[in-house]
Coordinates of C-alpha atoms and ligand atoms in Angstrom, one line a residue:
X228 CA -101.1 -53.4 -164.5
X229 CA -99.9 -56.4 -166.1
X230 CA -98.5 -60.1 -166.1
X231 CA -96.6 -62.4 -168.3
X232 CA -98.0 -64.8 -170.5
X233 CA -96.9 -66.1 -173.8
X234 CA -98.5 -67.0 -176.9
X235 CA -100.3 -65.0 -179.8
X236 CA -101.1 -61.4 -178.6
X237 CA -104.2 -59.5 -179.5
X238 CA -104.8 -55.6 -178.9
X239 CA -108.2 -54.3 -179.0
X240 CA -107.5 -51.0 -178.9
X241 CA -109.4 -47.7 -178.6
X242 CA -112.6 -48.7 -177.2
X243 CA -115.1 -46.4 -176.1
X244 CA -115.6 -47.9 -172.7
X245 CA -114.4 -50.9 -170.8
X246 CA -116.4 -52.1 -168.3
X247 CA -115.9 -55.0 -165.6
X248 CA -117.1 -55.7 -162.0
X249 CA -114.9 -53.8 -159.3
X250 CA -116.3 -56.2 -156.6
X251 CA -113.4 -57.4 -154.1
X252 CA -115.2 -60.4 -152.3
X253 CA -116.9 -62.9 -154.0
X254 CA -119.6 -63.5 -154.4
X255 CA -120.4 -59.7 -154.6
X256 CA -123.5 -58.7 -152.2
X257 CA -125.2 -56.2 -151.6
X258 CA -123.3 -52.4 -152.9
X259 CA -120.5 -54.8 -154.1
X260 CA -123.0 -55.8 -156.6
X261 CA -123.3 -52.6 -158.2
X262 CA -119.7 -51.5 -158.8
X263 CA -118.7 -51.5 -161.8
X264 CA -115.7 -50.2 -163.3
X265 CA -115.9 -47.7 -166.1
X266 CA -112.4 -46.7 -168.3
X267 CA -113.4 -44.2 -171.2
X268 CA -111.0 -44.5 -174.3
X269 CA -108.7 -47.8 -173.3
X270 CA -107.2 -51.1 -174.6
X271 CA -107.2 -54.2 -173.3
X272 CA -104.1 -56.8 -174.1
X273 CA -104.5 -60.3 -174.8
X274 CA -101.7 -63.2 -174.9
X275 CA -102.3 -66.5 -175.5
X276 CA -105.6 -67.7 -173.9
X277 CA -105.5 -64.8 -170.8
X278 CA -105.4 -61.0 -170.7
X279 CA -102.3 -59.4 -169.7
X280 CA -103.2 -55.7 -169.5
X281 CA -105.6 -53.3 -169.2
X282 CA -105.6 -49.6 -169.7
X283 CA -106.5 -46.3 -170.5
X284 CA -105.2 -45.5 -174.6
X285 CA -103.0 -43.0 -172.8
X286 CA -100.7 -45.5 -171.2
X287 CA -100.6 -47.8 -174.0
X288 CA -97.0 -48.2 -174.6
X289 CA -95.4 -49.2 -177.9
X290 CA -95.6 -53.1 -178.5
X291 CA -92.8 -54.9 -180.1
X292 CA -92.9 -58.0 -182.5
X293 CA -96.3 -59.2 -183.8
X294 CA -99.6 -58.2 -182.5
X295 CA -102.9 -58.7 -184.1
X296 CA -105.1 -55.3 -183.4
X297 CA -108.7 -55.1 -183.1
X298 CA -110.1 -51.3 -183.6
X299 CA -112.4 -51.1 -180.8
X300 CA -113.5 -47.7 -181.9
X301 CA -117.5 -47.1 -181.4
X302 CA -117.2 -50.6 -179.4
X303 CA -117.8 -51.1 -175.4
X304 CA -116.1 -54.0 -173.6
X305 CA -117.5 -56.3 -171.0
X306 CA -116.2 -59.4 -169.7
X307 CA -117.4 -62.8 -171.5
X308 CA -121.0 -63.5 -170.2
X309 CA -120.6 -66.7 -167.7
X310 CA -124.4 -68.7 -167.7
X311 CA -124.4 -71.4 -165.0
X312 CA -127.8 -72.3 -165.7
X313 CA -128.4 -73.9 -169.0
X314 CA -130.3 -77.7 -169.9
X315 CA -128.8 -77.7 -173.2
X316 CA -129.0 -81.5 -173.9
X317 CA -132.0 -82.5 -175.4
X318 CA -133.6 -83.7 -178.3
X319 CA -136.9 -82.6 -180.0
X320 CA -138.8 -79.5 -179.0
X321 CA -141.9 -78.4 -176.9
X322 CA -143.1 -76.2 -179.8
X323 CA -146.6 -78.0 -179.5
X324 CA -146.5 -77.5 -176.1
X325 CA -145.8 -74.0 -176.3
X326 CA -148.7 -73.2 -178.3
X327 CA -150.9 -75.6 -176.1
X328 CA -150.2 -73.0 -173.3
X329 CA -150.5 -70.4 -175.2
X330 CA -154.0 -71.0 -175.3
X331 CA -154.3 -71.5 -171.7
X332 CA -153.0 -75.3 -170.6
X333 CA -150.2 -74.6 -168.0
X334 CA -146.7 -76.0 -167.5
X335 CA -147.8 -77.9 -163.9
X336 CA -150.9 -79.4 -166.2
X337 CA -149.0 -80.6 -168.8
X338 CA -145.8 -82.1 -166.7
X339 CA -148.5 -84.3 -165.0
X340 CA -150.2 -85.8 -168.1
X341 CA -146.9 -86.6 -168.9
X342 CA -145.8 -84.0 -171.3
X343 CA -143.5 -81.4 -170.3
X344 CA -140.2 -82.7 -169.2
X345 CA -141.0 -86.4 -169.8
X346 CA -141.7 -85.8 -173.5
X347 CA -138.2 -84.4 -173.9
X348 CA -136.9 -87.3 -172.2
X349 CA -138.4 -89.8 -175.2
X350 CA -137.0 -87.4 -177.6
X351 CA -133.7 -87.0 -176.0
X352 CA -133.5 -91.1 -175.2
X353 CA -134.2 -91.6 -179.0
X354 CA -131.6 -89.0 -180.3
X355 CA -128.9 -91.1 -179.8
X356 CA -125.5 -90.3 -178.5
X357 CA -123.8 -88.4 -182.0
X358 CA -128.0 -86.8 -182.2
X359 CA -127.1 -85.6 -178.4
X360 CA -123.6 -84.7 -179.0
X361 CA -125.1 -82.4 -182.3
X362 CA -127.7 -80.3 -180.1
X363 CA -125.5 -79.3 -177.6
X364 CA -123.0 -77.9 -180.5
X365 CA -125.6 -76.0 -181.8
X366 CA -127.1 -74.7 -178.7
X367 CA -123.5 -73.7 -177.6
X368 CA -122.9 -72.3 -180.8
X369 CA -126.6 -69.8 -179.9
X370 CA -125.3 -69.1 -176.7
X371 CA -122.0 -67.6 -177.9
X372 CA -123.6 -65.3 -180.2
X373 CA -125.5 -63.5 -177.2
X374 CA -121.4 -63.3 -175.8
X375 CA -121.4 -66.5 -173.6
X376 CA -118.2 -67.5 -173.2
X377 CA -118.3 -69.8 -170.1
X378 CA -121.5 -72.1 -169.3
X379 CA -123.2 -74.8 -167.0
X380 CA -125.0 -77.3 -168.7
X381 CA -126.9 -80.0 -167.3
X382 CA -128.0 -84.0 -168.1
X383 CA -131.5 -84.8 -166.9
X384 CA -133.7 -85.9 -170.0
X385 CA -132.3 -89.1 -170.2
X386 CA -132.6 -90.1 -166.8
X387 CA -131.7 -93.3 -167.9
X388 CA -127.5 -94.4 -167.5
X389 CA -126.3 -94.5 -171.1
X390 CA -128.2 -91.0 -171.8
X391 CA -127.6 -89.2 -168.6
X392 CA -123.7 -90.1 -168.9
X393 CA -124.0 -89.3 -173.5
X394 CA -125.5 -86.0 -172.1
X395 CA -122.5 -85.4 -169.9
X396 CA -120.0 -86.1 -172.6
X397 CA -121.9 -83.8 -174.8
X398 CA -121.6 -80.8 -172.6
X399 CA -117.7 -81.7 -172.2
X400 CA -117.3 -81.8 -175.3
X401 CA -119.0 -78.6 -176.3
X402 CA -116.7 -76.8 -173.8
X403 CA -119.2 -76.4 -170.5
X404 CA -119.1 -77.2 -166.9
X405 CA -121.4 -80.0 -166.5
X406 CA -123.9 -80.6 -163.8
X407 CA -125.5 -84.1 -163.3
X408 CA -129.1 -83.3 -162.8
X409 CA -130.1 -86.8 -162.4
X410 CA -132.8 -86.2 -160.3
X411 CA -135.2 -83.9 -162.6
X412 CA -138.2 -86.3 -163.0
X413 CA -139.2 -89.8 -162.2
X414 CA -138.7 -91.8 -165.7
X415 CA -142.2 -93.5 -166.3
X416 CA -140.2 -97.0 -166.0
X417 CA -140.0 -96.3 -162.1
X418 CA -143.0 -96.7 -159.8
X419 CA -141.7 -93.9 -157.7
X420 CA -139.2 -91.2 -156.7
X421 CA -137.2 -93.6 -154.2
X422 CA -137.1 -96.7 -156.3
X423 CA -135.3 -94.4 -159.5
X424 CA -133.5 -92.7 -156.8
X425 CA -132.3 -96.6 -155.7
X426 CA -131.2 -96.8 -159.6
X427 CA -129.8 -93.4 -160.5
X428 CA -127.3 -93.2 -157.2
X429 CA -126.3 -97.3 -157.8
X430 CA -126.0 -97.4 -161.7
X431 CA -125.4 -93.8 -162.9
X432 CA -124.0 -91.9 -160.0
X433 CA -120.0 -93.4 -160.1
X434 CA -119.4 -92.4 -163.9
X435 CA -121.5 -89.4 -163.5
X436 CA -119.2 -87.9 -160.8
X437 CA -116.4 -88.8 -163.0
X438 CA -118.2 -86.7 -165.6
X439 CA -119.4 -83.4 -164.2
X440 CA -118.6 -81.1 -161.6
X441 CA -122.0 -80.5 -159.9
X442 CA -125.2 -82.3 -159.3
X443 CA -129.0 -80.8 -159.3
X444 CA -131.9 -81.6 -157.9
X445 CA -136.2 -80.7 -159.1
X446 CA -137.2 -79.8 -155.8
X447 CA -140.6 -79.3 -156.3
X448 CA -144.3 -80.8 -156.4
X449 CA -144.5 -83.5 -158.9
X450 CA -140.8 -83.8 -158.7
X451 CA -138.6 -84.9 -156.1
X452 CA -139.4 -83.9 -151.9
X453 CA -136.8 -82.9 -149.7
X454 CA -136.4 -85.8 -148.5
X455 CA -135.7 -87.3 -151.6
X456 CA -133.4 -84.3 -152.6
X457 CA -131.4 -84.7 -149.5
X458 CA -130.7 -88.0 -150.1
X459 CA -129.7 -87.7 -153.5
X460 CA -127.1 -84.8 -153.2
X461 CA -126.0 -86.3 -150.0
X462 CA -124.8 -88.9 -152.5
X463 CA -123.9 -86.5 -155.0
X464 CA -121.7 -84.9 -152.2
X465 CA -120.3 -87.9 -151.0
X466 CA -118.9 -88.8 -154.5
X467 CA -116.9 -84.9 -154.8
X468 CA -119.7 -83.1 -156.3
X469 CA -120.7 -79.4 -155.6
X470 CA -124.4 -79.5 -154.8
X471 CA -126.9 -77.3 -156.9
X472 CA -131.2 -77.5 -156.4
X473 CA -134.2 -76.4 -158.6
X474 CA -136.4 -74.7 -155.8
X475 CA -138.9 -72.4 -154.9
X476 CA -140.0 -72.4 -158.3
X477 CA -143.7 -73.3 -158.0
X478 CA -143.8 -74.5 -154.2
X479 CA -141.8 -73.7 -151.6
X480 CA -140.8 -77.2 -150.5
X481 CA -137.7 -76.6 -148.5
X482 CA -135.3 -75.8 -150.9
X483 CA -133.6 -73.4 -149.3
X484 CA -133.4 -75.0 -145.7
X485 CA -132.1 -78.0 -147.5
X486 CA -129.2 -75.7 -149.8
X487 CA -128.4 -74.2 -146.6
X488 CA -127.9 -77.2 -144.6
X489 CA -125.9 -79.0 -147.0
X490 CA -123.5 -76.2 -148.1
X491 CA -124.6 -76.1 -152.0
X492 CA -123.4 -73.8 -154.3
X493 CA -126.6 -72.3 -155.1
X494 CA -130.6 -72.7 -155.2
X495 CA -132.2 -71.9 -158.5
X496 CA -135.3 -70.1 -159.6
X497 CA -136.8 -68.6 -156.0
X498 CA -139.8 -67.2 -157.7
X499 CA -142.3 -68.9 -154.9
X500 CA -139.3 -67.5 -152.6
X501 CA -141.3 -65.4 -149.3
X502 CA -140.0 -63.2 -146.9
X503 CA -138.4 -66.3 -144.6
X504 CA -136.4 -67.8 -147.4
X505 CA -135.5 -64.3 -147.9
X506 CA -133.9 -63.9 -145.0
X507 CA -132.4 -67.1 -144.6
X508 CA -130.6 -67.0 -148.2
X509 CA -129.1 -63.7 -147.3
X510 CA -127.6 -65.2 -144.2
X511 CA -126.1 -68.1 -146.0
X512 CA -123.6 -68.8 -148.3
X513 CA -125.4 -70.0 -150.8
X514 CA -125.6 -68.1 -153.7
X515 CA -129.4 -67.3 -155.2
X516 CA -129.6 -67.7 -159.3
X517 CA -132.2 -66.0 -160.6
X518 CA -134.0 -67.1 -164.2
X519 CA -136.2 -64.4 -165.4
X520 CA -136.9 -65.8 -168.6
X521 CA -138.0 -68.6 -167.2
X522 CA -140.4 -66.9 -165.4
X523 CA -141.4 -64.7 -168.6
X524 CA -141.5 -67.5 -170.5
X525 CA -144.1 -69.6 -168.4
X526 CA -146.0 -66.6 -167.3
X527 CA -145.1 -66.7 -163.4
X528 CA -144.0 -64.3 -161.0
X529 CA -141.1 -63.0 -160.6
X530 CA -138.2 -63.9 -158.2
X531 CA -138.0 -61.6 -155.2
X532 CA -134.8 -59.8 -157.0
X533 CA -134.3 -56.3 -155.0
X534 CA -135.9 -58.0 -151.5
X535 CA -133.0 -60.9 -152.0
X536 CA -129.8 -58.1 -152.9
X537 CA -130.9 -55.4 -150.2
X538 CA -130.9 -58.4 -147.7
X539 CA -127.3 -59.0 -148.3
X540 CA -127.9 -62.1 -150.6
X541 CA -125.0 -63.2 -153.1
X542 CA -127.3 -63.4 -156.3
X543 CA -126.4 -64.5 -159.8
X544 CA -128.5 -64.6 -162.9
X545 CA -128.9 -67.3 -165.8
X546 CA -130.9 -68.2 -169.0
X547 CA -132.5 -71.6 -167.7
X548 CA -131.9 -72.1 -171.6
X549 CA -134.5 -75.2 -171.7
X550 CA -137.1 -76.6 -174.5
X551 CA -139.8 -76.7 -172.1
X552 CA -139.4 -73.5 -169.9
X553 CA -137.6 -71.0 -171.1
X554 CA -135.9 -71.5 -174.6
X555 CA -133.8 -68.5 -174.8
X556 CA -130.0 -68.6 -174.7
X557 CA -129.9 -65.0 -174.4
X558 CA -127.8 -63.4 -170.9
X559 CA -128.0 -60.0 -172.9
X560 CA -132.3 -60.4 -172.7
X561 CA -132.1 -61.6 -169.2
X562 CA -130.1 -58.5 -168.2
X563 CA -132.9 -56.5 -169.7
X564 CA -135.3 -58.4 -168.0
X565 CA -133.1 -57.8 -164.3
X566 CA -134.0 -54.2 -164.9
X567 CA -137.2 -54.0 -166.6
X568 CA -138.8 -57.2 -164.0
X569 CA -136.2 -57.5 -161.0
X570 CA -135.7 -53.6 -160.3
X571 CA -131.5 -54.8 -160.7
X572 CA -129.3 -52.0 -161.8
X573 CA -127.4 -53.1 -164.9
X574 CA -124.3 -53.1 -163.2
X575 CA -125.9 -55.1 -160.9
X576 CA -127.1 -57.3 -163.8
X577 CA -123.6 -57.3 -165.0
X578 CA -122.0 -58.7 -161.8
X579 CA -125.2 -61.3 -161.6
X580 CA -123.9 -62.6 -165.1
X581 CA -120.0 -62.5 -164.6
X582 CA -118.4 -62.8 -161.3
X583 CA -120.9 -64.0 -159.4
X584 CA -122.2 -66.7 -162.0
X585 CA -118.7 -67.8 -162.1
X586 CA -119.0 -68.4 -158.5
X587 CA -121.4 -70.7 -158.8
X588 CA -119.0 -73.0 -161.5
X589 CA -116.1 -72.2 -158.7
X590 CA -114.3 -70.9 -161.7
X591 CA -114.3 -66.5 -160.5
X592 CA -110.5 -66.8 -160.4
X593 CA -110.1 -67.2 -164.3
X594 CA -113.7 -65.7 -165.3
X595 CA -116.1 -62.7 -165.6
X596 CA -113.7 -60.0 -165.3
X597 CA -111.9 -58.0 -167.9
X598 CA -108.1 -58.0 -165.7
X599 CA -104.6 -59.3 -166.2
X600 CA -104.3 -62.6 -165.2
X601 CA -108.0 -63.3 -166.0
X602 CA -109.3 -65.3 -169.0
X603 CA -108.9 -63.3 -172.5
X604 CA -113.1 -63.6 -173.1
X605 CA -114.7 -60.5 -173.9
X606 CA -117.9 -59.8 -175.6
X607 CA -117.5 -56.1 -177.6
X608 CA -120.6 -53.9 -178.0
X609 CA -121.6 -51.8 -180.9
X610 CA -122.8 -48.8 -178.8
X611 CA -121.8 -46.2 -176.9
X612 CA -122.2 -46.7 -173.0
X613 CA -122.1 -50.5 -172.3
X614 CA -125.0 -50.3 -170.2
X615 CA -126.8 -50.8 -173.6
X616 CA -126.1 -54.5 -172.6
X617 CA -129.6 -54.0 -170.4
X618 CA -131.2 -50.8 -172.3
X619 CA -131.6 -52.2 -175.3
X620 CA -134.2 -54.9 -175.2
X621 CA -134.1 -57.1 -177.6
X622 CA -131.0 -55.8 -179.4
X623 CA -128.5 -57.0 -181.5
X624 CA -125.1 -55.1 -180.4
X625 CA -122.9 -57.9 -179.7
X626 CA -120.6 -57.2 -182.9
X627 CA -118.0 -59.6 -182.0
X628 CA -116.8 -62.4 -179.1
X629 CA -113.3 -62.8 -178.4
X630 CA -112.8 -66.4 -176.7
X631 CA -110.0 -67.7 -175.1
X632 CA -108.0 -64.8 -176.5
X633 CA -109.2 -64.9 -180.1
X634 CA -111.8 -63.6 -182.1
X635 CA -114.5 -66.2 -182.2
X636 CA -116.6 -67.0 -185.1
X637 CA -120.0 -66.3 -184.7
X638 CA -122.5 -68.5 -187.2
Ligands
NIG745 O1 -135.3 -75.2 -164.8 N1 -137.9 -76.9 -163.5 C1 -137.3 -77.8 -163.9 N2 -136.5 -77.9 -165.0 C2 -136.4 -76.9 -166.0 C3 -137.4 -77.1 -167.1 C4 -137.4 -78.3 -167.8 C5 -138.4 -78.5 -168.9 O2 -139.5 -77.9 -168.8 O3 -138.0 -79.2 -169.8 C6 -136.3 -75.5 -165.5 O4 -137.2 -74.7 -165.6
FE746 FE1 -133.4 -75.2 -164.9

C-alpha cells in the first residue's frame, strides 16, 4: 500500500524483519495488545517527513529519480519508540541522594526532610532559563539514542511562574509534547497545598495552557489529595488541557476514581494499584501508564501489569526519565523490564511503547506505527528477530534512528 507525499525519499531496504503493531482500535486492549505484525525480508519507503510504503523486498518496484538507500541487511525495524512519561527539565542531580538510599534512607524519608523533589526544585530555580533550555537538549539527545522519537515531558521543579513556564519552553523547544505538572509538590514558600494551588491556577495556569498540551497532578501522601487534584485539573481542563495524574504510586489516594471521573488521559505508576482499581481502570477509558524503572529504581513493587491487560485495560509504558526516581531514558530497558517484572509479552511491550503511548499524547494517528501515511520514525536493530528489543537486557542494538524521515545523528 502506499500514498503520496513529496520531498526527499529514503529506502531502507532489505531488512530482516519489520515489525509494527497490527492493533485496529486504539488504545489496543487486551489480545489487541499482542499483535504484532511480522514481514521477513522487506523495505519500508520514506518521503519527506512520512512513510509512504511498506513491503515485502518482493514487491519493491523500481524507483525513479533520486532516492537515498539505507541497507537494512542484518537490521530489524520497529516504529520510533513514543515515551509519554518523562520529567526531563531539571537542573542538578540526586546522585547524593541516590547513594543515601542506597544505604537504606528511602525516597518517602527523604521527600519529607525536604530532599527529594524539593532539592531539584532549588537546583532547577537556580539554573536559569538558557541552564534549563541546555538539560532538556541533552536529555533529549539520551533519549533518542535508546530510539525515542516522540516524547512527553513535563515542568514541575520550578513550581514557581517564570520556571514552570522556562521549563515548558524548554521541552517545546527540544521537540516534546509538554505537560504542565504544576501540581508536583508544595514549594517551601507556601504554607500549604491550597494556598500554592491559589497561586499556581491564578499566576501560572493562563500562559501554561498556552504552553503545553496536558497537565499532571502528584496524587499521593505528602503531595497533593484528591481534593486538591480535582480542583487543580478541573482548572487545568477548563483552560483546554487533557488531564494526566501521578497515582497509586505509594498510596492509593483516589487516583483512579478521580482519572475516571474527570475523563483524563491516563493515570501513571499504579504500583499501590489493588484488585478494585483493577477493575475499575479496565472499565474506563483511561489509559494505565506503567513505569517499571521507576519502580526498579526505588526498590518498590511492581505495577499490577498482566492483572491490568487480562482485565481489558488500555495500558502504555514509559521511562518516568527523572533525577530523583528513576534516571533512565531507556524504553528499550523498560521493555525488558515489561517481560522480565510485568509478565508482558514483547509484543505487548511494543504496543505499550508505540501506539498506545501515542494515545496518551493524542498523537496515534501520525505515531508508533511503521505504515504509509504514518510518521517516517523508525528505530533499526542490529539483530536478528526484533523481539531482541526486550531479550536483550541491557543491550546496545539500536544501530541507527531515522527521524522525521532522515537518518538522525546519534551523539
Ligand atoms: O514520577 N512521583 C512523583 N514524581 C516523579 C519523581 C520526581 C522526583 O523524585 O524528582 C515520579 O516518580
Ligand atoms: Fe513521573
Amino acid at each position: 500500500m502506499t500514498t503520496a507525499h513529496r520531498g526527499p525519499r529514503l529506502l531502507i531496504r532489505d531488512l530482516e524483519q519489520i515489525a509494527s503493531p497490527a492493533a485496529t482500535s486504539v488504545p489496543a486492549r487486551g489480545r489487541e495488545l499482542s499483535e504484532v505484525t511480522v514481514l521477513q525480508h522487506g523495505y519500508v519507503l520514506c518521503e519527506g517527513e512520512r512513510i509512504t510504503a511498506v513491503g515485502s523486498m518482493r514487491q519493491l518496484e523500481r524507483l525513479d529519480g533520486e532516492v537515498e538507500e539505507l541497507d537494512g541487511r542484518g537490521l530489524c525495524a520497529i516504529p520510533g519508540l513514543v515515551d509519554c512519561h518523562t520529567h526531563p527539565a531539571f537542573g542538578g542531580n540526586r546522585v547524593q541522594e541516590f547513594a543515601l538510599r542506597a544505604g537504606g534512607a528511602s525516597y518517602e524519608e527523604l521527600h519529607a526532610a525536604g530532599g527529594g523533589i524539593l532539592s531539584t526544585v532549588r537546583a532547577t530555580r537556580a539554573a536559569g532559563e538558557d541552564g534549563l533550555a541546555q538539560a532538556v537538549s541533552r536529555h533529549r539527545g539520551w533519549m533518542l539514542r535508546q530510539g525515542t522519537t516522540t516524547w512527553e515531558g513535563k515542568s514541575g521543579y520550578g513550581l514557581d511562574r517564570n520556571t514552570e513556564l522556562a521549563s515548558l519552553r524548554a521541552v517545546r523547544a527540544a521537540g516534546g509534547a509538554a505537560t504542565w505538572l504544576g501540581a508536583h509538590a508544595v514549594p517551601p514558600e507556601f504554607e500549604g497545598g491550597d494556598a500554592y494551588l491559589d497561586y499556581a491556577l491564578a499566576e501560572v495556569l493562563p500562559e501554561a495552557s498556552m504552553l503545553a498540551g496536558a497537565a499532571d497532578v502528584f496524587l499521593e501522601r505528602g503531595a497533593f489529595d484528591a481534593a486538591q487534584a480535582r480542583r487543580y485539573l478541573s482548572a487545568c481542563r477548563d483552560a483546554g488541557l487533557a488531564l494526566r495524574l501521578h497515582g497509586d504510586q505509594f498510596t492509593e489516594s483516589g487516583a483512579i476514581p478521580l482519572a475516571v471521573e474527570l475523563g483524563a488521559r491516563s493515570v501513571d505508576h499504579l504500583e499501590a494499584t489493588g484488585p478494585e482499581g483493577v477493575r475499575a481502570l479496565a472499565a474506563s477509558s483511561v489509559t494505565g501508564v506503567l513505569l517499571p524503572a521507576s519502580a526498579l529504581f526505588l526498590g518498590r513493587p511492581m505495577p499490577p501489569a498482566r492483572a491490568l491487560v487480562d482485565a481489558g485495560a488500555a495500558v502504555a509504558l514509559a521511562t518516568d526519565f527523572n533525577p530523583g526516581s528513576a534516571f533512565c531514558e531507556s524504553l528499550p530497558l523498560v521493555c525488558s523490564l515489561a517481560a522480565t517484572q510485568l509478565r508482558l509479552s514483547p509484543a505487548e511491550a511494543l504496543t505499550a511503547c508505540t501506539v498506545n503511548a501515542a494515545h496518551v499524547l493524542g498523537r496515534s494517528d501520525r505515531v508508533g506505527r511503521l505504515a504509509p501515511g504514518y510518521l517516517a520514525d523508525c528505530v533499526l536493530l542490529g539483530a536478528p528477530d526484533w523481539r531482541y528489543l526486550a531479550y536483550h537486557l541491557g543491550g546496545q542494538e539500536i544501530e541507527a534512528v531515522v527521524l522525521r524521515g532522515e537518518v538522525a545523528a546519534l551523539g
